[in-house]
Amino acid sequence: MSRETEAVLQLISQHEDQILTEWQQEAGAASTRITDANRRAMRGEAEDMLRALREALQAGGDPDQFQAAAWGSLRQVLEALSRSRAAQGQSAGDTSVFVLAFKRPVFKLIQQKFSSDGVHQMGIVWVVSALVDRMAQWTVATYQHTREEIIKRQQQDLLELSTPVIKLFEGVLAVPMIGTLDSSRTQIVMETLLEKIVETGSRLAIIDITGVPTVDTLVAQHLLKTVSAIRLMGAECIISGIRPQIAQTIVHLGIDLQGIASKSSLADALELAMAQQGFTVTRNK
């Protein structure tokens, strides 16, 4: 352990309460939304970080090697802090400002304790500044990764919500599709529909593409794969929503939909499905 690092360890060990109090005040002054609950949470976060920092320094952690095992506990505390704040809707800047606020009380102590040795004082300041900067950078990196995970999960949820499988009546399911049909969405549709076929024992599925803006070769291939998977499960499929423009495009692309029942509207597909299932509809006079 270097002389400067040892001095930092002594400062945070001997003046923990003072550092925590002034750190909280500095972070609170930089925050635009602070409540009593925020203050209590901030105090707990600061205590966890300071404890992990002290343990890392006691274990001989080199501030220049922040990826080393000695700093593992501190990195975990920073990651938990960043994830928690990201889930609360706070920005990466808010979290970074909180971590950087640690500098002020420590610099104040360094100035008081080592004013007689300017060279040593500057060495300690440099160690603290470099270390806290790395801590702040770690929270930003974790925040970005967490936000990416949240966005991916939300996108997955939206995909699932945008492709519901509806049971129309006994033995018949329907999947209304809206928007662009790509590989990931097709996979979700296929998995959800096949699971529903097994769950309900349905023998017929209607895939309605009225809300699909365009049909190209890729979209058609996705549809054919879905139909093939449905047939492997022992069920049949009707594609509805074949508008004149889509019909022309399919013919122009040379896509073979032979053997697959298709209708121009969902109402026509429903009528065909009822006929295939042996249902008849009569109007009361």
CSV table of N, CA and C in Angstrom, one decimal, residues 79-233:
chain,number,residue,atom,x,y,z
A,79,GLU,N,-22.9,-1.0,-8.5
A,79,GLU,CA,-23.9,-1.5,-9.5
A,79,GLU,C,-25.3,-1.6,-8.9
A,80,ALA,N,-25.4,-2.0,-7.6
A,80,ALA,CA,-26.7,-2.0,-7.0
A,80,ALA,C,-27.3,-0.6,-6.9
A,81,LEU,N,-26.4,0.4,-6.6
A,81,LEU,CA,-26.9,1.8,-6.5
A,81,LEU,C,-27.4,2.3,-7.9
A,82,SER,N,-26.6,2.0,-8.9
A,82,SER,CA,-27.0,2.4,-10.2
A,82,SER,C,-28.3,1.8,-10.7
A,83,ARG,N,-28.4,0.5,-10.5
A,83,ARG,CA,-29.6,-0.2,-10.9
A,83,ARG,C,-30.8,0.3,-10.2
A,84,SER,N,-30.7,0.5,-8.9
A,84,SER,CA,-31.8,1.0,-8.1
A,84,SER,C,-32.3,2.3,-8.6
A,85,ARG,N,-31.3,3.2,-8.8
A,85,ARG,CA,-31.7,4.5,-9.3
A,85,ARG,C,-32.3,4.5,-10.7
A,86,ALA,N,-31.7,3.7,-11.5
A,86,ALA,CA,-32.3,3.5,-12.9
A,86,ALA,C,-33.7,3.1,-12.9
A,87,ALA,N,-34.0,2.1,-12.0
A,87,ALA,CA,-35.4,1.6,-11.9
A,87,ALA,C,-36.3,2.7,-11.3
A,88,GLN,N,-35.8,3.6,-10.6
A,88,GLN,CA,-36.6,4.7,-10.0
A,88,GLN,C,-36.8,5.9,-11.0
A,89,GLY,N,-36.1,5.7,-12.2
A,89,GLY,CA,-36.2,6.8,-13.2
A,89,GLY,C,-35.2,7.9,-13.1
A,90,GLN,N,-34.2,7.8,-12.2
A,90,GLN,CA,-33.2,8.8,-12.1
A,90,GLN,C,-32.2,8.6,-13.3
A,91,SER,N,-31.5,9.7,-13.6
A,91,SER,CA,-30.6,9.7,-14.7
A,91,SER,C,-29.2,9.2,-14.3
A,92,ALA,N,-28.4,8.9,-15.3
A,92,ALA,CA,-27.0,8.5,-14.9
A,92,ALA,C,-26.3,9.7,-14.3
A,93,GLY,N,-26.6,10.9,-14.7
A,93,GLY,CA,-26.0,12.1,-14.2
A,93,GLY,C,-26.3,12.3,-12.7
A,94,ASP,N,-27.5,11.9,-12.3
A,94,ASP,CA,-27.9,12.0,-10.8
A,94,ASP,C,-27.0,11.1,-10.0
A,95,THR,N,-26.9,9.9,-10.5
A,95,THR,CA,-26.1,8.9,-9.7
A,95,THR,C,-24.6,9.3,-9.7
A,96,SER,N,-24.1,9.8,-10.8
A,96,SER,CA,-22.7,10.2,-10.9
A,96,SER,C,-22.4,11.4,-10.0
A,97,VAL,N,-23.4,12.3,-9.9
A,97,VAL,CA,-23.2,13.5,-9.1
A,97,VAL,C,-23.1,13.1,-7.6
A,98,PHE,N,-24.0,12.1,-7.2
A,98,PHE,CA,-24.0,11.6,-5.9
A,98,PHE,C,-22.6,11.0,-5.5
A,99,VAL,N,-22.0,10.2,-6.4
A,99,VAL,CA,-20.7,9.6,-6.1
A,99,VAL,C,-19.6,10.7,-6.0
A,100,LEU,N,-19.7,11.6,-7.0
A,100,LEU,CA,-18.6,12.7,-7.0
A,100,LEU,C,-18.7,13.6,-5.8
A,101,ALA,N,-19.9,13.7,-5.2
A,101,ALA,CA,-20.0,14.6,-4.0
A,101,ALA,C,-19.2,14.1,-2.9
A,102,PHE,N,-18.7,12.8,-2.9
A,102,PHE,CA,-17.8,12.3,-1.9
A,102,PHE,C,-16.5,13.0,-1.8
A,103,LYS,N,-16.1,13.7,-3.0
A,103,LYS,CA,-14.8,14.3,-3.0
A,103,LYS,C,-14.7,15.5,-2.0
A,104,ARG,N,-15.7,16.3,-1.9
A,104,ARG,CA,-15.6,17.5,-1.2
A,104,ARG,C,-15.3,17.3,0.3
A,105,PRO,N,-16.0,16.5,1.0
A,105,PRO,CA,-15.6,16.3,2.5
A,105,PRO,C,-14.2,15.7,2.6
A,106,VAL,N,-13.8,14.8,1.7
A,106,VAL,CA,-12.5,14.2,1.8
A,106,VAL,C,-11.4,15.2,1.5
A,107,PHE,N,-11.6,16.1,0.5
A,107,PHE,CA,-10.6,17.1,0.1
A,107,PHE,C,-10.5,18.1,1.3
A,108,LYS,N,-11.6,18.4,2.0
A,108,LYS,CA,-11.6,19.3,3.1
A,108,LYS,C,-10.7,18.7,4.2
A,109,LEU,N,-10.8,17.4,4.5
A,109,LEU,CA,-10.0,16.8,5.5
A,109,LEU,C,-8.5,16.8,5.1
A,110,ILE,N,-8.3,16.5,3.8
A,110,ILE,CA,-6.9,16.5,3.3
A,110,ILE,C,-6.2,17.8,3.5
A,111,GLN,N,-7.0,18.9,3.2
A,111,GLN,CA,-6.5,20.2,3.4
A,111,GLN,C,-6.1,20.5,4.8
A,112,GLN,N,-7.0,20.1,5.7
A,112,GLN,CA,-6.8,20.3,7.2
A,112,GLN,C,-5.6,19.5,7.7
A,113,LYS,N,-5.5,18.3,7.3
A,113,LYS,CA,-4.5,17.3,7.9
A,113,LYS,C,-3.1,17.4,7.3
A,114,PHE,N,-3.0,17.8,6.1
A,114,PHE,CA,-1.7,17.7,5.4
A,114,PHE,C,-1.3,19.1,4.8
A,115,SER,N,-1.7,20.2,5.4
A,115,SER,CA,-1.4,21.5,4.9
A,115,SER,C,0.1,21.8,4.9
A,116,SER,N,0.8,21.1,5.8
A,116,SER,CA,2.2,21.4,6.0
A,116,SER,C,3.1,20.7,5.0
A,117,ASP,N,2.5,19.7,4.3
A,117,ASP,CA,3.3,18.9,3.3
A,117,ASP,C,2.6,19.0,1.9
A,118,GLY,N,2.9,20.0,1.2
A,118,GLY,CA,2.1,20.2,-0.1
A,118,GLY,C,2.3,19.1,-1.1
A,119,VAL,N,3.4,18.5,-1.2
A,119,VAL,CA,3.7,17.4,-2.2
A,119,VAL,C,2.8,16.2,-1.8
A,120,HIS,N,2.9,15.8,-0.5
A,120,HIS,CA,2.1,14.7,0.0
A,120,HIS,C,0.6,15.0,-0.2
A,121,GLN,N,0.2,16.2,0.1
A,121,GLN,CA,-1.2,16.6,0.0
A,121,GLN,C,-1.7,16.4,-1.4
A,122,MET,N,-0.9,16.9,-2.4
A,122,MET,CA,-1.3,16.7,-3.8
A,122,MET,C,-1.4,15.3,-4.2
A,123,GLY,N,-0.5,14.5,-3.7
A,123,GLY,CA,-0.5,13.0,-4.0
A,123,GLY,C,-1.8,12.4,-3.5
A,124,ILE,N,-2.2,12.7,-2.3
A,124,ILE,CA,-3.4,12.2,-1.7
A,124,ILE,C,-4.7,12.6,-2.5
A,125,VAL,N,-4.7,13.9,-2.8
A,125,VAL,CA,-5.8,14.5,-3.6
A,125,VAL,C,-5.9,13.7,-5.0
A,126,TRP,N,-4.8,13.5,-5.6
A,126,TRP,CA,-4.8,12.8,-6.9
A,126,TRP,C,-5.4,11.4,-6.7
A,127,VAL,N,-5.0,10.7,-5.7
A,127,VAL,CA,-5.5,9.3,-5.4
A,127,VAL,C,-7.0,9.3,-5.2
A,128,VAL,N,-7.4,10.2,-4.4
A,128,VAL,CA,-8.9,10.3,-4.1
A,128,VAL,C,-9.6,10.7,-5.4
A,129,SER,N,-9.2,11.7,-6.1
A,129,SER,CA,-9.8,12.1,-7.3
A,129,SER,C,-9.9,11.1,-8.4
A,130,ALA,N,-8.8,10.4,-8.6
A,130,ALA,CA,-8.8,9.3,-9.6
A,130,ALA,C,-9.7,8.2,-9.2
A,131,LEU,N,-9.7,7.8,-7.9
A,131,LEU,CA,-10.6,6.7,-7.4
A,131,LEU,C,-12.0,7.0,-7.6
A,132,VAL,N,-12.4,8.2,-7.1
A,132,VAL,CA,-13.8,8.6,-7.2
A,132,VAL,C,-14.3,8.7,-8.6
A,133,ASP,N,-13.5,9.2,-9.5
A,133,ASP,CA,-13.8,9.3,-10.9
A,133,ASP,C,-14.1,7.9,-11.5
A,134,ARG,N,-13.3,7.0,-11.1
A,134,ARG,CA,-13.5,5.6,-11.6
A,134,ARG,C,-14.8,5.0,-11.0
A,135,MET,N,-15.1,5.4,-9.8
A,135,MET,CA,-16.4,4.9,-9.2
A,135,MET,C,-17.6,5.5,-9.9
A,136,ALA,N,-17.5,6.8,-10.2
A,136,ALA,CA,-18.6,7.5,-11.0
A,136,ALA,C,-18.7,6.9,-12.4
A,137,GLN,N,-17.6,6.6,-13.0
A,137,GLN,CA,-17.6,6.0,-14.4
A,137,GLN,C,-18.3,4.6,-14.3
A,138,TRP,N,-18.0,3.9,-13.3
A,138,TRP,CA,-18.6,2.5,-13.1
A,138,TRP,C,-20.1,2.6,-13.0
A,139,THR,N,-20.6,3.6,-12.2
A,139,THR,CA,-22.1,3.7,-12.1
A,139,THR,C,-22.7,4.1,-13.4
A,140,VAL,N,-22.0,4.9,-14.2
A,140,VAL,CA,-22.6,5.3,-15.5
A,140,VAL,C,-22.6,4.1,-16.5
A,141,ALA,N,-21.6,3.3,-16.5
A,141,ALA,CA,-21.5,2.1,-17.3
A,141,ALA,C,-22.6,1.2,-16.9
A,142,THR,N,-22.8,1.0,-15.6
A,142,THR,CA,-23.8,0.1,-15.1
A,142,THR,C,-25.2,0.6,-15.4
A,143,TYR,N,-25.4,1.9,-15.3
A,143,TYR,CA,-26.7,2.5,-15.6
A,143,TYR,C,-27.1,2.3,-17.1
A,144,GLN,N,-26.1,2.5,-18.0
A,144,GLN,CA,-26.4,2.3,-19.4
A,144,GLN,C,-26.8,0.9,-19.7
A,145,HIS,N,-26.0,0.0,-19.1
A,145,HIS,CA,-26.4,-1.5,-19.3
A,145,HIS,C,-27.7,-1.8,-18.7
A,146,THR,N,-28.1,-1.2,-17.6
A,146,THR,CA,-29.4,-1.5,-16.9
A,146,THR,C,-30.5,-0.9,-17.8
A,147,ARG,N,-30.3,0.3,-18.3
A,147,ARG,CA,-31.3,0.9,-19.1
A,147,ARG,C,-31.5,0.1,-20.4
A,148,GLU,N,-30.5,-0.4,-21.0
A,148,GLU,CA,-30.6,-1.3,-22.2
A,148,GLU,C,-31.4,-2.5,-21.9
A,149,GLU,N,-31.1,-3.1,-20.7
A,149,GLU,CA,-31.9,-4.3,-20.3
A,149,GLU,C,-33.4,-4.0,-20.1
A,150,ILE,N,-33.7,-2.8,-19.5
A,150,ILE,CA,-35.1,-2.4,-19.3
A,150,ILE,C,-35.8,-2.2,-20.6
A,151,ILE,N,-35.1,-1.5,-21.6
A,151,ILE,CA,-35.6,-1.2,-22.9
A,151,ILE,C,-35.9,-2.5,-23.6
A,152,LYS,N,-35.0,-3.5,-23.6
A,152,LYS,CA,-35.2,-4.7,-24.2
A,152,LYS,C,-36.4,-5.5,-23.7
A,153,ARG,N,-36.5,-5.4,-22.3
A,153,ARG,CA,-37.6,-6.1,-21.7
A,153,ARG,C,-38.9,-5.5,-22.0
A,154,GLN,N,-38.9,-4.1,-22.1
A,154,GLN,CA,-40.1,-3.4,-22.5
A,154,GLN,C,-40.5,-3.7,-24.0
A,155,GLN,N,-39.5,-3.8,-24.8
A,155,GLN,CA,-39.8,-4.1,-26.2
A,155,GLN,C,-40.3,-5.5,-26.3
A,156,GLN,N,-39.8,-6.5,-25.5
A,156,GLN,CA,-40.3,-7.8,-25.5
A,156,GLN,C,-41.8,-7.9,-25.0
A,157,ASP,N,-42.1,-7.1,-24.0
A,157,ASP,CA,-43.4,-7.0,-23.5
A,157,ASP,C,-44.4,-6.4,-24.5
A,158,LEU,N,-43.9,-5.4,-25.2
A,158,LEU,CA,-44.7,-4.8,-26.3
A,158,LEU,C,-45.0,-5.8,-27.4
A,159,LEU,N,-44.0,-6.5,-27.8
A,159,LEU,CA,-44.2,-7.5,-28.8
A,159,LEU,C,-45.2,-8.6,-28.4
A,160,GLU,N,-45.1,-9.0,-27.2
A,160,GLU,CA,-46.1,-10.0,-26.7
A,160,GLU,C,-47.5,-9.4,-26.7
A,161,LEU,N,-47.6,-8.2,-26.2
A,161,LEU,CA,-48.9,-7.5,-26.2
A,161,LEU,C,-49.5,-7.2,-27.6
A,162,SER,N,-48.6,-7.0,-28.5
A,162,SER,CA,-49.1,-6.7,-29.9
A,162,SER,C,-49.4,-7.9,-30.7
A,163,THR,N,-49.2,-9.1,-30.2
A,163,THR,CA,-49.6,-10.3,-30.9
A,163,THR,C,-50.4,-11.2,-30.0
A,164,PRO,N,-51.6,-10.8,-29.6
A,164,PRO,CA,-52.4,-11.7,-28.7
A,164,PRO,C,-53.0,-12.8,-29.4
A,165,VAL,N,-53.2,-13.9,-28.8
A,165,VAL,CA,-53.8,-15.1,-29.3
A,165,VAL,C,-55.2,-15.2,-28.7
A,166,ILE,N,-56.3,-15.1,-29.5
A,166,ILE,CA,-57.6,-15.0,-29.0
A,166,ILE,C,-58.4,-16.2,-29.4
A,167,LYS,N,-59.1,-16.8,-28.4
A,167,LYS,CA,-60.0,-17.9,-28.6
A,167,LYS,C,-61.3,-17.4,-29.1
A,168,LEU,N,-61.7,-17.6,-30.3
A,168,LEU,CA,-62.9,-17.1,-30.9
A,168,LEU,C,-64.1,-18.0,-30.4
A,169,PHE,N,-64.0,-19.3,-30.6
A,169,PHE,CA,-64.9,-20.2,-30.1
A,169,PHE,C,-64.2,-21.6,-30.0
A,170,GLU,N,-64.9,-22.6,-29.6
A,170,GLU,CA,-64.3,-23.9,-29.4
A,170,GLU,C,-63.6,-24.4,-30.6
A,171,GLY,N,-62.3,-24.6,-30.5
A,171,GLY,CA,-61.5,-25.2,-31.6
A,171,GLY,C,-60.9,-24.2,-32.5
A,172,VAL,N,-61.2,-22.9,-32.4
A,172,VAL,CA,-60.7,-21.9,-33.3
A,172,VAL,C,-60.0,-20.7,-32.5
A,173,LEU,N,-58.8,-20.4,-33.0
A,173,LEU,CA,-58.0,-19.3,-32.4
A,173,LEU,C,-57.8,-18.3,-33.5
A,174,ALA,N,-57.5,-17.0,-33.1
A,174,ALA,CA,-57.2,-16.0,-34.0
A,174,ALA,C,-56.0,-15.1,-33.5
A,175,VAL,N,-55.2,-14.7,-34.4
A,175,VAL,CA,-54.0,-13.9,-34.1
A,175,VAL,C,-54.1,-12.6,-35.0
A,176,PRO,N,-54.6,-11.5,-34.4
A,176,PRO,CA,-54.6,-10.2,-35.2
A,176,PRO,C,-53.2,-9.6,-35.2
A,177,MET,N,-52.6,-9.4,-36.3
A,177,MET,CA,-51.2,-8.9,-36.4
A,177,MET,C,-51.3,-7.4,-36.9
A,178,ILE,N,-50.6,-6.6,-36.2
A,178,ILE,CA,-50.5,-5.2,-36.5
A,178,ILE,C,-49.1,-4.7,-36.6
A,179,GLY,N,-48.7,-4.0,-37.6
A,179,GLY,CA,-47.3,-3.5,-37.7
A,179,GLY,C,-46.4,-4.4,-38.5
A,180,THR,N,-45.1,-4.1,-38.5
A,180,THR,CA,-44.1,-4.8,-39.2
A,180,THR,C,-43.9,-6.2,-38.7
A,181,LEU,N,-43.8,-7.2,-39.5
A,181,LEU,CA,-43.6,-8.6,-39.1
A,181,LEU,C,-42.2,-8.9,-39.4
A,182,ASP,N,-41.3,-9.0,-38.4
A,182,ASP,CA,-39.9,-9.4,-38.5
A,182,ASP,C,-39.7,-10.7,-37.9
A,183,SER,N,-38.4,-11.1,-37.9
A,183,SER,CA,-38.0,-12.5,-37.4
A,183,SER,C,-38.4,-12.7,-35.9
A,184,SER,N,-38.0,-11.7,-35.1
A,184,SER,CA,-38.2,-11.8,-33.7
A,184,SER,C,-39.7,-11.9,-33.3
A,185,ARG,N,-40.5,-11.0,-34.0
A,185,ARG,CA,-41.9,-11.0,-33.7
A,185,ARG,C,-42.6,-12.3,-34.2
A,186,THR,N,-42.1,-12.8,-35.4
A,186,THR,CA,-42.6,-14.1,-35.9
A,186,THR,C,-42.4,-15.2,-34.9
A,187,GLN,N,-41.2,-15.2,-34.3
A,187,GLN,CA,-40.9,-16.3,-33.4
A,187,GLN,C,-41.8,-16.2,-32.2
A,188,ILE,N,-42.1,-15.0,-31.7
A,188,ILE,CA,-43.0,-14.9,-30.5
A,188,ILE,C,-44.4,-15.3,-30.9
A,189,VAL,N,-44.9,-14.9,-32.1
A,189,VAL,CA,-46.2,-15.3,-32.6
A,189,VAL,C,-46.3,-16.8,-32.7
A,190,MET,N,-45.2,-17.4,-33.2
A,190,MET,CA,-45.2,-18.9,-33.4
A,190,MET,C,-45.3,-19.6,-32.1
A,191,GLU,N,-44.4,-19.2,-31.2
A,191,GLU,CA,-44.3,-19.9,-29.9
A,191,GLU,C,-45.6,-19.7,-29.1
A,192,THR,N,-46.2,-18.5,-29.1
A,192,THR,CA,-47.4,-18.2,-28.3
A,192,THR,C,-48.6,-19.0,-28.9
A,193,LEU,N,-48.7,-19.0,-30.3
A,193,LEU,CA,-49.8,-19.7,-30.9
A,193,LEU,C,-49.7,-21.2,-30.7
A,194,LEU,N,-48.5,-21.8,-30.9
A,194,LEU,CA,-48.4,-23.2,-30.7
A,194,LEU,C,-48.7,-23.6,-29.3
A,195,GLU,N,-48.3,-22.8,-28.3
A,195,GLU,CA,-48.6,-23.1,-26.9
A,195,GLU,C,-50.1,-23.1,-26.7
A,196,LYS,N,-50.8,-22.1,-27.3
A,196,LYS,CA,-52.2,-21.9,-27.1
A,196,LYS,C,-52.9,-23.1,-27.8
A,197,ILE,N,-52.4,-23.6,-28.9
A,197,ILE,CA,-53.0,-24.7,-29.6
A,197,ILE,C,-53.0,-25.9,-28.8
A,198,VAL,N,-51.8,-26.2,-28.1
A,198,VAL,CA,-51.7,-27.3,-27.2
A,198,VAL,C,-52.6,-27.2,-26.0
A,199,GLU,N,-52.7,-25.9,-25.5
A,199,GLU,CA,-53.4,-25.7,-24.2
A,199,GLU,C,-54.9,-25.8,-24.5
A,200,THR,N,-55.4,-25.4,-25.6
A,200,THR,CA,-56.9,-25.4,-25.9
A,200,THR,C,-57.3,-26.6,-26.7
A,201,GLY,N,-56.4,-27.3,-27.4
A,201,GLY,CA,-56.7,-28.4,-28.3
A,201,GLY,C,-57.4,-27.9,-29.5
A,202,SER,N,-57.1,-26.7,-29.9
A,202,SER,CA,-57.8,-26.1,-31.1
A,202,SER,C,-57.2,-26.8,-32.4
A,203,ARG,N,-58.1,-26.8,-33.4
A,203,ARG,CA,-57.8,-27.4,-34.7
A,203,ARG,C,-57.6,-26.4,-35.8
A,204,LEU,N,-57.9,-25.1,-35.5
A,204,LEU,CA,-57.8,-24.2,-36.6
A,204,LEU,C,-57.4,-22.8,-36.0
A,205,ALA,N,-56.5,-22.1,-36.8
A,205,ALA,CA,-56.0,-20.8,-36.3
A,205,ALA,C,-56.1,-19.9,-37.5
A,206,ILE,N,-56.6,-18.7,-37.2
A,206,ILE,CA,-56.8,-17.6,-38.2
A,206,ILE,C,-55.7,-16.6,-37.9
A,207,ILE,N,-54.9,-16.3,-38.9
A,207,ILE,CA,-53.8,-15.3,-38.8
A,207,ILE,C,-54.3,-14.1,-39.6
A,208,ASP,N,-54.7,-13.0,-39.0
A,208,ASP,CA,-55.2,-11.8,-39.6
A,208,ASP,C,-54.1,-10.8,-39.9
A,209,ILE,N,-53.8,-10.5,-41.1
A,209,ILE,CA,-52.7,-9.6,-41.4
A,209,ILE,C,-53.3,-8.2,-42.0
A,210,THR,N,-54.5,-7.9,-41.6
A,210,THR,CA,-55.1,-6.7,-42.1
A,210,THR,C,-54.2,-5.5,-41.6
A,211,GLY,N,-53.7,-5.6,-40.5
A,211,GLY,CA,-52.9,-4.5,-39.9
A,211,GLY,C,-51.4,-4.5,-40.3
A,212,VAL,N,-51.0,-5.4,-41.2
A,212,VAL,CA,-49.6,-5.5,-41.6
A,212,VAL,C,-49.5,-4.6,-42.9
A,213,PRO,N,-48.7,-3.5,-42.8
A,213,PRO,CA,-48.7,-2.5,-43.9
A,213,PRO,C,-48.3,-3.1,-45.3
A,214,THR,N,-47.2,-3.9,-45.2
A,214,THR,CA,-46.7,-4.4,-46.5
A,214,THR,C,-46.3,-5.9,-46.3
A,215,VAL,N,-46.3,-6.6,-47.4
A,215,VAL,CA,-45.9,-8.0,-47.4
A,215,VAL,C,-44.8,-8.1,-48.5
A,216,ASP,N,-43.6,-8.5,-48.1
A,216,ASP,CA,-42.5,-8.7,-49.0
A,216,ASP,C,-42.1,-10.2,-48.9
A,217,THR,N,-41.0,-10.6,-49.5
A,217,THR,CA,-40.6,-12.0,-49.5
A,217,THR,C,-40.3,-12.4,-48.1
A,218,LEU,N,-39.7,-11.6,-47.3
A,218,LEU,CA,-39.4,-12.0,-45.9
A,218,LEU,C,-40.6,-12.2,-45.1
A,219,VAL,N,-41.6,-11.3,-45.2
A,219,VAL,CA,-42.8,-11.4,-44.4
A,219,VAL,C,-43.6,-12.7,-44.8
A,220,ALA,N,-43.6,-12.9,-46.2
A,220,ALA,CA,-44.3,-14.2,-46.6
A,220,ALA,C,-43.6,-15.4,-46.1
A,221,GLN,N,-42.3,-15.4,-46.1
A,221,GLN,CA,-41.5,-16.6,-45.5
A,221,GLN,C,-41.9,-16.8,-44.1
A,222,HIS,N,-42.0,-15.7,-43.3
A,222,HIS,CA,-42.3,-15.8,-41.9
A,222,HIS,C,-43.7,-16.4,-41.8
A,223,LEU,N,-44.7,-16.0,-42.6
A,223,LEU,CA,-46.0,-16.6,-42.6
A,223,LEU,C,-46.0,-18.0,-42.9
A,224,LEU,N,-45.2,-18.4,-43.9
A,224,LEU,CA,-45.2,-19.8,-44.3
A,224,LEU,C,-44.6,-20.7,-43.2
A,225,LYS,N,-43.6,-20.2,-42.5
A,225,LYS,CA,-43.0,-20.9,-41.4
A,225,LYS,C,-44.0,-21.1,-40.3
A,226,THR,N,-44.8,-20.1,-40.0
A,226,THR,CA,-45.8,-20.2,-39.0
A,226,THR,C,-46.8,-21.2,-39.3
A,227,VAL,N,-47.3,-21.2,-40.6
A,227,VAL,CA,-48.3,-22.1,-41.1
A,227,VAL,C,-47.7,-23.6,-41.0
A,228,SER,N,-46.5,-23.8,-41.4
A,228,SER,CA,-45.9,-25.1,-41.3
A,228,SER,C,-45.8,-25.6,-39.9
A,229,ALA,N,-45.5,-24.7,-39.0
A,229,ALA,CA,-45.4,-25.1,-37.6
A,229,ALA,C,-46.8,-25.5,-37.0
A,230,ILE,N,-47.8,-24.7,-37.4
A,230,ILE,CA,-49.2,-25.0,-37.0
A,230,ILE,C,-49.6,-26.4,-37.5
A,231,ARG,N,-49.3,-26.7,-38.8
A,231,ARG,CA,-49.6,-28.0,-39.3
A,231,ARG,C,-48.9,-29.1,-38.7
A,232,LEU,N,-47.7,-28.9,-38.3
A,232,LEU,CA,-47.0,-30.0,-37.6
A,232,LEU,C,-47.6,-30.3,-36.2
A,233,MET,N,-48.4,-29.3,-35.7
A,233,MET,CA,-49.1,-29.6,-34.4
A,233,MET,C,-50.5,-30.2,-34.7
